[in-house]
Amino acid sequence: GVEAQASYQRISGEGSSWSANAIDAMRVNVRQFGITVDYNPSGSSAGRKNFLNGTVDFAASDIPFQFEPEDGSAPEKPEPNSYAYIPVTAGGTAFMYNLKINGQRVTNLRLSGENVSKIFTGAITQWNDPALAADNPGLTLPARTIVPVVRSDGSGSTAQFTLWMIAQHKSVWQAYCAKTGRSDKCGSTSFYPTSGNMIAQGGDLGVAGYVSQGFAEGAIGYVNYSYALGVQFPVAKVLNKAGYYNEPTPENVAVSLLQAKINTDESNPATYLTQDLSGVYTDTDPRNYPLSSDSYFILPTKVAGQFTAAKGRTLAAFTYYA
C-alpha cells in the first residue's frame, strides 16, 4: 500500500551489460510498486569494483569475485560474509555478424566452436576460408576480411567466452596468448587481448552498435542474444556436441542450463554457490547452445557505508521480483 511505497528507498546498481536488457525490463516493471532502481551497465568488472568501493548498493556480474585472476589483474578481496550471489538472468553469448553475399544479407551462418575460436584469435581472417566453407556448404562466402569486434571494458561475457575457449579449444587460445605476449597469464580474462584488425567497443551496446553499422560489413562480435534481436541482426548458429548448429533461443538456453552445476563447496569462497558450466559445453542434447550461462546479482548482507537497512528492504523487494 501507500505506507510500503513511502518506505522504499532509491537504490543503485552497476555491472553486467550482458544482463542489462533483462535488468532494465525488471526496473521498469517494479516502478508500479514504487521501487526506483538506477543501473549503470558499465561491465561486470566495474560493477564488482564499485560494489567493493561502496558506491553502489548492488552489483550485477556474469562471473564471481576474482580472488586469483588468471590474467594478472589485481585480486578482488571482498570481506568474508559481506555479500551473496543470486542468479537472476540467463542467456546465451551470441555471435552477431554483418555479412552479405551479392548484396543479400546472410542470416543462416553456421560456425563450429573451433572456427569461432579461430576467428576471435586471428587464425581465420577471411570469410571465404575453407574451414568456414565446410560449416556452410549452402553458401558461397565472400572474399572479405573478417573484423572481430570484442569488448573494450572489463566484461563478464569476455570471461565466459575465454573460459569456454580454454575448456574446448585450448590450443587455439594458448597460441593466441603467446602471440599477444600473455603466455605467462594465459587463463580466462575479463579484458580481451586485441590484435590485428580487431575492434574493441564498450559494453554489449557498443559491440552491437558497431556490428550493425552499414560500414561494418564483415564484422562479427559477441553479445547477449537480446542485443542482436534488438537491432534485428542475425547471430551464428553454433555447432554443439550432438552435431547440431543452434542459436541461443530461450528454449535452447533453458535446456542447456539443466547441465550447469552449482558449486556447493563452502570451503572455497571464490566459487561457492557459483556455476560450473563444463557440462553445458559438452551437453549432447540436440537443443544445446554451448555458450549458455547464468548471471548474478551480488548483494550486500551487511549494513555498511551508504547501504542502510531501509535500502536493504527495497533491494530485497527488487531482488525477490527479479
mmCIF file of C-alpha atoms in Angstrom:
data_model
loop_
_atom_site.group_PDB
_atom_site.id
_atom_site.type_symbol
_atom_site.label_atom_id
_atom_site.label_comp_id
_atom_site.label_asym_id
_atom_site.label_seq_id
_atom_site.Cartn_x
_atom_site.Cartn_y
_atom_site.Cartn_z
ATOM 1 C CA GLY A 1 0.000 0.000 0.000
ATOM 2 C CA VAL A 2 0.876 3.667 0.317
ATOM 3 C CA GLU A 3 2.897 3.117 3.509
ATOM 4 C CA ALA A 4 5.052 0.471 1.823
ATOM 5 C CA GLN A 5 5.718 2.797 -1.105
ATOM 6 C CA ALA A 6 6.745 5.595 1.230
ATOM 7 C CA SER A 7 9.322 3.338 2.894
ATOM 8 C CA TYR A 8 11.090 2.332 -0.341
ATOM 9 C CA GLN A 9 14.477 3.977 -0.871
ATOM 10 C CA ARG A 10 16.002 4.694 -4.270
ATOM 11 C CA ILE A 11 18.720 2.067 -4.867
ATOM 12 C CA SER A 12 21.576 1.814 -7.352
ATOM 13 C CA GLY A 13 23.395 -0.991 -9.088
ATOM 14 C CA GLU A 14 26.182 -1.347 -11.608
ATOM 15 C CA GLY A 15 27.816 -4.019 -13.722
ATOM 16 C CA SER A 16 26.940 -6.529 -16.408
ATOM 17 C CA SER A 17 25.854 -5.104 -19.748
ATOM 18 C CA TRP A 18 25.163 -8.697 -20.890
ATOM 19 C CA SER A 19 22.289 -8.733 -18.349
ATOM 20 C CA ALA A 20 21.279 -5.094 -18.763
ATOM 21 C CA ASN A 21 18.343 -5.616 -21.140
ATOM 22 C CA ALA A 22 16.735 -8.009 -18.644
ATOM 23 C CA ILE A 23 17.588 -5.819 -15.644
ATOM 24 C CA ASP A 24 16.181 -2.741 -17.407
ATOM 25 C CA ALA A 25 12.905 -4.579 -18.043
ATOM 26 C CA MET A 26 12.753 -5.513 -14.347
ATOM 27 C CA ARG A 27 13.500 -1.914 -13.316
ATOM 28 C CA VAL A 28 10.593 -0.681 -15.428
ATOM 29 C CA ASN A 29 8.282 -3.365 -14.062
ATOM 30 C CA VAL A 30 8.890 -2.576 -10.362
ATOM 31 C CA ARG A 31 8.082 1.128 -10.746
ATOM 32 C CA GLN A 32 4.424 0.189 -10.277
ATOM 33 C CA PHE A 33 5.325 -0.816 -6.701
ATOM 34 C CA GLY A 34 7.062 2.496 -6.009
ATOM 35 C CA ILE A 35 10.541 0.988 -6.343
ATOM 36 C CA THR A 36 13.157 3.084 -8.167
ATOM 37 C CA VAL A 37 16.360 1.337 -9.255
ATOM 38 C CA ASP A 38 19.236 3.088 -11.040
ATOM 39 C CA TYR A 39 21.505 0.803 -13.061
ATOM 40 C CA ASN A 40 24.743 1.544 -14.921
ATOM 41 C CA PRO A 41 25.730 -1.206 -17.435
ATOM 42 C CA SER A 42 29.453 -0.429 -17.174
ATOM 43 C CA GLY A 43 30.569 -4.072 -17.348
ATOM 44 C CA SER A 44 30.850 -6.807 -14.717
ATOM 45 C CA SER A 45 34.382 -5.811 -13.629
ATOM 46 C CA ALA A 46 33.353 -2.206 -12.896
ATOM 47 C CA GLY A 47 30.250 -3.434 -11.080
ATOM 48 C CA ARG A 48 32.266 -5.648 -8.748
ATOM 49 C CA LYS A 49 34.847 -2.898 -8.193
ATOM 50 C CA ASN A 50 32.271 -0.267 -7.286
ATOM 51 C CA PHE A 51 30.400 -2.702 -5.056
ATOM 52 C CA LEU A 52 33.683 -3.175 -3.147
ATOM 53 C CA ASN A 53 34.177 0.612 -3.115
ATOM 54 C CA GLY A 54 30.704 1.021 -1.586
ATOM 55 C CA THR A 55 29.477 3.445 -4.245
ATOM 56 C CA VAL A 56 26.536 1.235 -5.344
ATOM 57 C CA ASP A 57 24.006 -0.831 -3.397
ATOM 58 C CA PHE A 58 24.373 -3.963 -5.531
ATOM 59 C CA ALA A 59 26.376 -5.279 -8.463
ATOM 60 C CA ALA A 60 25.424 -7.449 -11.413
ATOM 61 C CA SER A 61 28.177 -9.749 -12.637
ATOM 62 C CA ASP A 62 28.410 -12.681 -15.031
ATOM 63 C CA ILE A 63 31.293 -14.133 -13.009
ATOM 64 C CA PRO A 64 32.115 -14.242 -9.276
ATOM 65 C CA PHE A 65 34.686 -12.110 -7.487
ATOM 66 C CA GLN A 66 38.163 -12.848 -8.823
ATOM 67 C CA PHE A 67 40.282 -13.823 -5.808
ATOM 68 C CA GLU A 68 43.098 -15.127 -8.027
ATOM 69 C CA PRO A 69 42.664 -13.616 -11.506
ATOM 70 C CA GLU A 70 44.384 -15.662 -14.204
ATOM 71 C CA ASP A 71 45.207 -12.624 -16.379
ATOM 72 C CA GLY A 72 47.469 -10.808 -13.924
ATOM 73 C CA SER A 73 44.874 -8.200 -12.893
ATOM 74 C CA ALA A 74 44.597 -7.232 -9.227
ATOM 75 C CA PRO A 75 42.840 -9.729 -6.942
ATOM 76 C CA GLU A 76 39.418 -8.701 -5.644
ATOM 77 C CA LYS A 77 39.091 -9.031 -1.877
ATOM 78 C CA PRO A 78 35.518 -8.830 -0.646
ATOM 79 C CA GLU A 79 35.100 -9.035 3.116
ATOM 80 C CA PRO A 80 34.005 -12.580 4.066
ATOM 81 C CA ASN A 81 30.262 -12.957 4.752
ATOM 82 C CA SER A 82 29.523 -9.447 3.426
ATOM 83 C CA TYR A 83 27.852 -10.449 0.164
ATOM 84 C CA ALA A 84 25.735 -13.101 -1.538
ATOM 85 C CA TYR A 85 25.341 -14.251 -5.154
ATOM 86 C CA ILE A 86 21.844 -14.681 -6.589
ATOM 87 C CA PRO A 87 21.408 -15.810 -10.214
ATOM 88 C CA VAL A 88 18.818 -13.504 -11.806
ATOM 89 C CA THR A 89 19.319 -13.748 -15.563
ATOM 90 C CA ALA A 90 20.183 -16.495 -18.021
ATOM 91 C CA GLY A 91 21.050 -16.321 -21.679
ATOM 92 C CA GLY A 92 23.407 -17.124 -24.472
ATOM 93 C CA THR A 93 26.528 -15.283 -25.573
ATOM 94 C CA ALA A 94 25.755 -14.910 -29.262
ATOM 95 C CA PHE A 95 27.970 -14.155 -32.261
ATOM 96 C CA MET A 96 26.218 -11.317 -34.094
ATOM 97 C CA TYR A 97 27.514 -10.685 -37.592
ATOM 98 C CA ASN A 98 27.144 -8.366 -40.593
ATOM 99 C CA LEU A 99 27.656 -10.247 -43.841
ATOM 100 C CA LYS A 100 26.255 -10.036 -47.362
ATOM 101 C CA ILE A 101 26.549 -12.208 -50.457
ATOM 102 C CA ASN A 102 25.866 -10.320 -53.691
ATOM 103 C CA GLY A 103 24.101 -7.584 -51.734
ATOM 104 C CA GLN A 104 21.852 -10.008 -49.851
ATOM 105 C CA ARG A 105 22.188 -10.220 -46.061
ATOM 106 C CA VAL A 106 23.331 -13.633 -44.788
ATOM 107 C CA THR A 107 21.071 -14.849 -41.956
ATOM 108 C CA ASN A 108 21.917 -18.576 -41.752
ATOM 109 C CA LEU A 109 25.656 -18.598 -40.985
ATOM 110 C CA ARG A 110 26.883 -21.723 -39.175
ATOM 111 C CA LEU A 111 30.115 -21.926 -37.163
ATOM 112 C CA SER A 112 31.863 -24.730 -35.317
ATOM 113 C CA GLY A 113 33.314 -23.864 -31.921
ATOM 114 C CA GLU A 114 36.808 -24.257 -33.305
ATOM 115 C CA ASN A 115 36.062 -21.784 -36.092
ATOM 116 C CA VAL A 116 34.560 -19.288 -33.636
ATOM 117 C CA SER A 117 37.760 -19.555 -31.588
ATOM 118 C CA LYS A 118 39.966 -19.151 -34.663
ATOM 119 C CA ILE A 119 38.006 -16.090 -35.839
ATOM 120 C CA PHE A 120 38.424 -14.354 -32.465
ATOM 121 C CA THR A 121 42.129 -15.198 -32.260
ATOM 122 C CA GLY A 122 43.059 -14.123 -35.780
ATOM 123 C CA ALA A 123 43.768 -17.677 -37.013
ATOM 124 C CA ILE A 124 40.961 -17.330 -39.609
ATOM 125 C CA THR A 125 40.921 -13.903 -41.256
ATOM 126 C CA GLN A 126 38.802 -14.240 -44.419
ATOM 127 C CA TRP A 127 35.111 -15.127 -44.736
ATOM 128 C CA ASN A 128 35.849 -17.466 -47.658
ATOM 129 C CA ASP A 129 38.304 -19.537 -45.598
ATOM 130 C CA PRO A 130 37.862 -23.261 -46.447
ATOM 131 C CA ALA A 131 37.187 -24.051 -42.759
ATOM 132 C CA LEU A 132 34.172 -21.709 -42.787
ATOM 133 C CA ALA A 133 33.050 -23.084 -46.150
ATOM 134 C CA ALA A 134 32.976 -26.545 -44.548
ATOM 135 C CA ASP A 135 30.453 -25.288 -41.952
ATOM 136 C CA ASN A 136 28.374 -23.628 -44.682
ATOM 137 C CA PRO A 137 28.061 -25.916 -47.733
ATOM 138 C CA GLY A 138 24.958 -23.998 -48.857
ATOM 139 C CA LEU A 139 26.701 -20.616 -49.029
ATOM 140 C CA THR A 140 29.380 -19.160 -51.279
ATOM 141 C CA LEU A 141 31.040 -16.970 -48.666
ATOM 142 C CA PRO A 142 32.654 -13.740 -49.925
ATOM 143 C CA ALA A 143 36.370 -12.936 -50.150
ATOM 144 C CA ARG A 144 36.017 -10.356 -47.417
ATOM 145 C CA THR A 145 38.194 -9.657 -44.385
ATOM 146 C CA ILE A 146 36.724 -10.701 -41.027
ATOM 147 C CA VAL A 147 36.602 -7.893 -38.441
ATOM 148 C CA PRO A 148 36.233 -9.396 -34.931
ATOM 149 C CA VAL A 149 34.574 -6.969 -32.503
ATOM 150 C CA VAL A 150 35.430 -7.539 -28.829
ATOM 151 C CA ARG A 151 34.752 -5.752 -25.551
ATOM 152 C CA SER A 152 36.999 -2.859 -24.532
ATOM 153 C CA ASP A 153 35.799 -2.879 -20.903
ATOM 154 C CA GLY A 154 36.219 -5.494 -18.190
ATOM 155 C CA SER A 155 33.479 -7.863 -19.208
ATOM 156 C CA GLY A 156 31.933 -10.989 -17.753
ATOM 157 C CA SER A 157 30.940 -12.101 -21.233
ATOM 158 C CA THR A 158 34.612 -11.890 -22.261
ATOM 159 C CA ALA A 159 35.427 -14.036 -19.218
ATOM 160 C CA GLN A 160 32.711 -16.582 -20.090
ATOM 161 C CA PHE A 161 33.867 -16.656 -23.726
ATOM 162 C CA THR A 162 37.531 -17.201 -22.793
ATOM 163 C CA LEU A 163 36.614 -19.847 -20.174
ATOM 164 C CA TRP A 164 34.760 -21.740 -22.908
ATOM 165 C CA MET A 165 37.664 -21.417 -25.358
ATOM 166 C CA ILE A 166 40.117 -22.690 -22.733
ATOM 167 C CA ALA A 167 37.852 -25.635 -21.908
ATOM 168 C CA GLN A 168 37.043 -26.601 -25.503
ATOM 169 C CA HIS A 169 39.753 -25.174 -27.817
ATOM 170 C CA LYS A 170 42.720 -24.733 -25.523
ATOM 171 C CA SER A 171 45.492 -24.905 -28.131
ATOM 172 C CA VAL A 172 43.834 -22.140 -30.198
ATOM 173 C CA TRP A 173 43.594 -19.847 -27.167
ATOM 174 C CA GLN A 174 47.105 -20.651 -25.929
ATOM 175 C CA ALA A 175 48.598 -19.871 -29.345
ATOM 176 C CA TYR A 176 46.799 -16.525 -29.264
ATOM 177 C CA CYS A 177 48.038 -15.809 -25.739
ATOM 178 C CA ALA A 178 51.605 -16.354 -26.912
ATOM 179 C CA LYS A 179 51.025 -14.137 -29.952
ATOM 180 C CA THR A 180 49.695 -11.291 -27.776
ATOM 181 C CA GLY A 181 52.508 -11.572 -25.220
ATOM 182 C CA ARG A 182 50.429 -13.153 -22.438
ATOM 183 C CA SER A 183 51.972 -16.640 -22.326
ATOM 184 C CA ASP A 184 52.558 -16.496 -18.565
ATOM 185 C CA LYS A 185 48.979 -15.290 -17.896
ATOM 186 C CA CYS A 186 47.010 -17.409 -20.311
ATOM 187 C CA GLY A 187 43.938 -18.211 -18.227
ATOM 188 C CA SER A 188 40.481 -16.736 -18.607
ATOM 189 C CA THR A 189 40.255 -12.950 -18.687
ATOM 190 C CA SER A 190 37.663 -10.179 -18.476
ATOM 191 C CA PHE A 191 39.903 -7.949 -20.635
ATOM 192 C CA TYR A 192 40.104 -9.202 -24.220
ATOM 193 C CA PRO A 193 43.648 -9.020 -25.652
ATOM 194 C CA THR A 194 43.311 -7.368 -29.055
ATOM 195 C CA SER A 195 45.493 -7.833 -32.122
ATOM 196 C CA GLY A 196 45.443 -7.284 -35.865
ATOM 197 C CA ASN A 197 42.292 -5.602 -37.157
ATOM 198 C CA MET A 198 40.122 -6.326 -34.105
ATOM 199 C CA ILE A 199 37.811 -3.543 -32.964
ATOM 200 C CA ALA A 200 37.150 -3.053 -29.232
ATOM 201 C CA GLN A 201 33.898 -1.443 -28.060
ATOM 202 C CA GLY A 202 32.402 -0.680 -24.643
ATOM 203 C CA GLY A 203 29.501 -2.807 -23.481
ATOM 204 C CA ASP A 204 27.151 -5.085 -25.395
ATOM 205 C CA LEU A 205 25.534 -1.910 -26.733
ATOM 206 C CA GLY A 206 28.862 -0.777 -28.197
ATOM 207 C CA VAL A 207 29.585 -4.139 -29.831
ATOM 208 C CA ALA A 208 26.058 -4.487 -31.261
ATOM 209 C CA GLY A 209 26.105 -0.850 -32.352
ATOM 210 C CA TYR A 210 29.347 -1.291 -34.262
ATOM 211 C CA VAL A 211 28.474 -4.592 -35.955
ATOM 212 C CA SER A 212 25.119 -3.238 -37.153
ATOM 213 C CA GLN A 213 26.593 -0.227 -38.973
ATOM 214 C CA GLY A 214 26.480 -0.151 -42.775
ATOM 215 C CA PHE A 215 30.265 0.335 -42.934
ATOM 216 C CA ALA A 216 30.883 -2.740 -40.748
ATOM 217 C CA GLU A 217 30.197 -5.412 -43.352
ATOM 218 C CA GLY A 218 32.439 -8.372 -42.489
ATOM 219 C CA ALA A 219 32.247 -7.720 -38.734
ATOM 220 C CA ILE A 220 31.350 -10.292 -36.067
ATOM 221 C CA GLY A 221 31.086 -9.644 -32.333
ATOM 222 C CA TYR A 222 29.883 -11.351 -29.140
ATOM 223 C CA VAL A 223 26.843 -10.033 -27.272
ATOM 224 C CA ASN A 224 23.948 -11.287 -25.227
ATOM 225 C CA TYR A 225 21.409 -12.620 -27.763
ATOM 226 C CA SER A 226 18.903 -9.911 -26.770
ATOM 227 C CA TYR A 227 21.091 -7.172 -28.293
ATOM 228 C CA ALA A 228 21.125 -8.862 -31.706
ATOM 229 C CA LEU A 229 17.344 -9.283 -31.517
ATOM 230 C CA GLY A 230 17.040 -5.607 -30.573
ATOM 231 C CA VAL A 231 18.728 -4.411 -33.773
ATOM 232 C CA GLN A 232 17.292 -7.300 -35.836
ATOM 233 C CA PHE A 233 20.679 -8.720 -36.805
ATOM 234 C CA PRO A 234 21.436 -12.418 -37.201
ATOM 235 C CA VAL A 235 23.646 -14.490 -34.910
ATOM 236 C CA ALA A 236 25.727 -17.517 -35.885
ATOM 237 C CA LYS A 237 24.296 -20.964 -35.336
ATOM 238 C CA VAL A 238 26.999 -22.656 -33.225
ATOM 239 C CA LEU A 239 27.802 -26.372 -33.526
ATOM 240 C CA ASN A 240 27.093 -28.395 -30.376
ATOM 241 C CA LYS A 241 28.370 -31.792 -29.230
ATOM 242 C CA ALA A 242 25.265 -33.506 -30.663
ATOM 243 C CA GLY A 243 26.223 -32.264 -34.135
ATOM 244 C CA TYR A 244 23.541 -29.558 -34.411
ATOM 245 C CA TYR A 245 24.050 -25.869 -35.195
ATOM 246 C CA ASN A 246 21.889 -23.793 -32.811
ATOM 247 C CA GLU A 247 21.061 -20.253 -31.793
ATOM 248 C CA PRO A 248 20.655 -19.307 -28.103
ATOM 249 C CA THR A 249 16.850 -19.227 -28.127
ATOM 250 C CA PRO A 250 15.199 -19.177 -24.662
ATOM 251 C CA GLU A 251 14.278 -22.865 -25.046
ATOM 252 C CA ASN A 252 17.804 -23.877 -26.074
ATOM 253 C CA VAL A 253 19.360 -21.904 -23.200
ATOM 254 C CA ALA A 254 16.907 -23.376 -20.666
ATOM 255 C CA VAL A 255 17.682 -26.940 -21.802
ATOM 256 C CA SER A 256 21.427 -26.246 -21.828
ATOM 257 C CA LEU A 257 21.478 -24.835 -18.301
ATOM 258 C CA LEU A 258 19.985 -28.050 -16.934
ATOM 259 C CA GLN A 259 23.606 -29.256 -17.230
ATOM 260 C CA ALA A 260 25.048 -26.366 -15.178
ATOM 261 C CA LYS A 261 26.212 -27.380 -11.716
ATOM 262 C CA ILE A 262 26.152 -25.142 -8.643
ATOM 263 C CA ASN A 263 29.345 -25.334 -6.600
ATOM 264 C CA THR A 264 28.391 -26.320 -3.049
ATOM 265 C CA ASP A 265 31.911 -26.412 -1.549
ATOM 266 C CA GLU A 266 31.695 -23.845 1.261
ATOM 267 C CA SER A 267 35.423 -24.100 1.959
ATOM 268 C CA ASN A 268 36.260 -22.080 -1.178
ATOM 269 C CA PRO A 269 34.527 -18.676 -1.083
ATOM 270 C CA ALA A 270 35.843 -17.927 -4.590
ATOM 271 C CA THR A 271 33.476 -20.448 -6.163
ATOM 272 C CA TYR A 272 30.850 -21.279 -3.509
ATOM 273 C CA LEU A 273 27.301 -21.032 -4.991
ATOM 274 C CA THR A 274 28.601 -20.100 -8.459
ATOM 275 C CA GLN A 275 28.183 -22.031 -11.669
ATOM 276 C CA ASP A 276 30.285 -24.762 -13.245
ATOM 277 C CA LEU A 277 29.420 -24.724 -16.962
ATOM 278 C CA SER A 278 31.627 -27.611 -18.127
ATOM 279 C CA GLY A 279 28.569 -29.847 -18.537
ATOM 280 C CA VAL A 280 26.866 -27.168 -20.649
ATOM 281 C CA TYR A 281 29.817 -27.045 -23.056
ATOM 282 C CA THR A 282 29.706 -30.799 -23.638
ATOM 283 C CA ASP A 283 25.929 -31.430 -23.425
ATOM 284 C CA THR A 284 24.773 -33.886 -26.111
ATOM 285 C CA ASP A 285 21.134 -32.734 -26.142
ATOM 286 C CA PRO A 286 20.331 -31.705 -29.752
ATOM 287 C CA ARG A 287 18.957 -28.361 -28.462
ATOM 288 C CA ASN A 288 22.131 -27.389 -26.608
ATOM 289 C CA TYR A 289 23.701 -23.962 -27.121
ATOM 290 C CA PRO A 290 27.242 -24.319 -25.697
ATOM 291 C CA LEU A 291 27.713 -20.694 -24.572
ATOM 292 C CA SER A 292 24.681 -20.577 -22.277
ATOM 293 C CA SER A 293 25.184 -19.159 -18.782
ATOM 294 C CA ASP A 294 23.586 -17.543 -15.762
ATOM 295 C CA SER A 295 24.429 -14.097 -14.440
ATOM 296 C CA TYR A 296 24.238 -12.868 -10.860
ATOM 297 C CA PHE A 297 23.252 -10.051 -8.600
ATOM 298 C CA ILE A 298 25.908 -9.533 -5.939
ATOM 299 C CA LEU A 299 24.012 -8.370 -2.856
ATOM 300 C CA PRO A 300 25.314 -6.898 0.402
ATOM 301 C CA THR A 301 24.480 -8.899 3.528
ATOM 302 C CA LYS A 302 25.654 -6.212 5.977
ATOM 303 C CA VAL A 303 24.746 -2.562 6.564
ATOM 304 C CA ALA A 304 27.818 -0.503 5.611
ATOM 305 C CA GLY A 305 28.682 2.849 4.023
ATOM 306 C CA GLN A 306 25.740 4.167 2.030
ATOM 307 C CA PHE A 307 23.857 0.868 2.318
ATOM 308 C CA THR A 308 21.194 1.118 5.037
ATOM 309 C CA ALA A 309 18.579 -1.278 6.425
ATOM 310 C CA ALA A 310 15.881 0.717 4.593
ATOM 311 C CA LYS A 311 17.754 0.283 1.314
ATOM 312 C CA GLY A 312 18.077 -3.389 2.194
ATOM 313 C CA ARG A 313 14.295 -3.749 2.351
ATOM 314 C CA THR A 314 13.994 -2.135 -1.082
ATOM 315 C CA LEU A 315 16.797 -4.234 -2.576
ATOM 316 C CA ALA A 316 15.205 -7.386 -1.126
ATOM 317 C CA ALA A 317 11.868 -6.497 -2.746
ATOM 318 C CA PHE A 318 13.557 -5.815 -6.114
ATOM 319 C CA THR A 319 15.645 -8.986 -5.946
ATOM 320 C CA TYR A 320 12.599 -11.056 -4.987
ATOM 321 C CA TYR A 321 10.861 -9.690 -8.081
ATOM 322 C CA ALA A 322 13.932 -10.393 -10.239
#
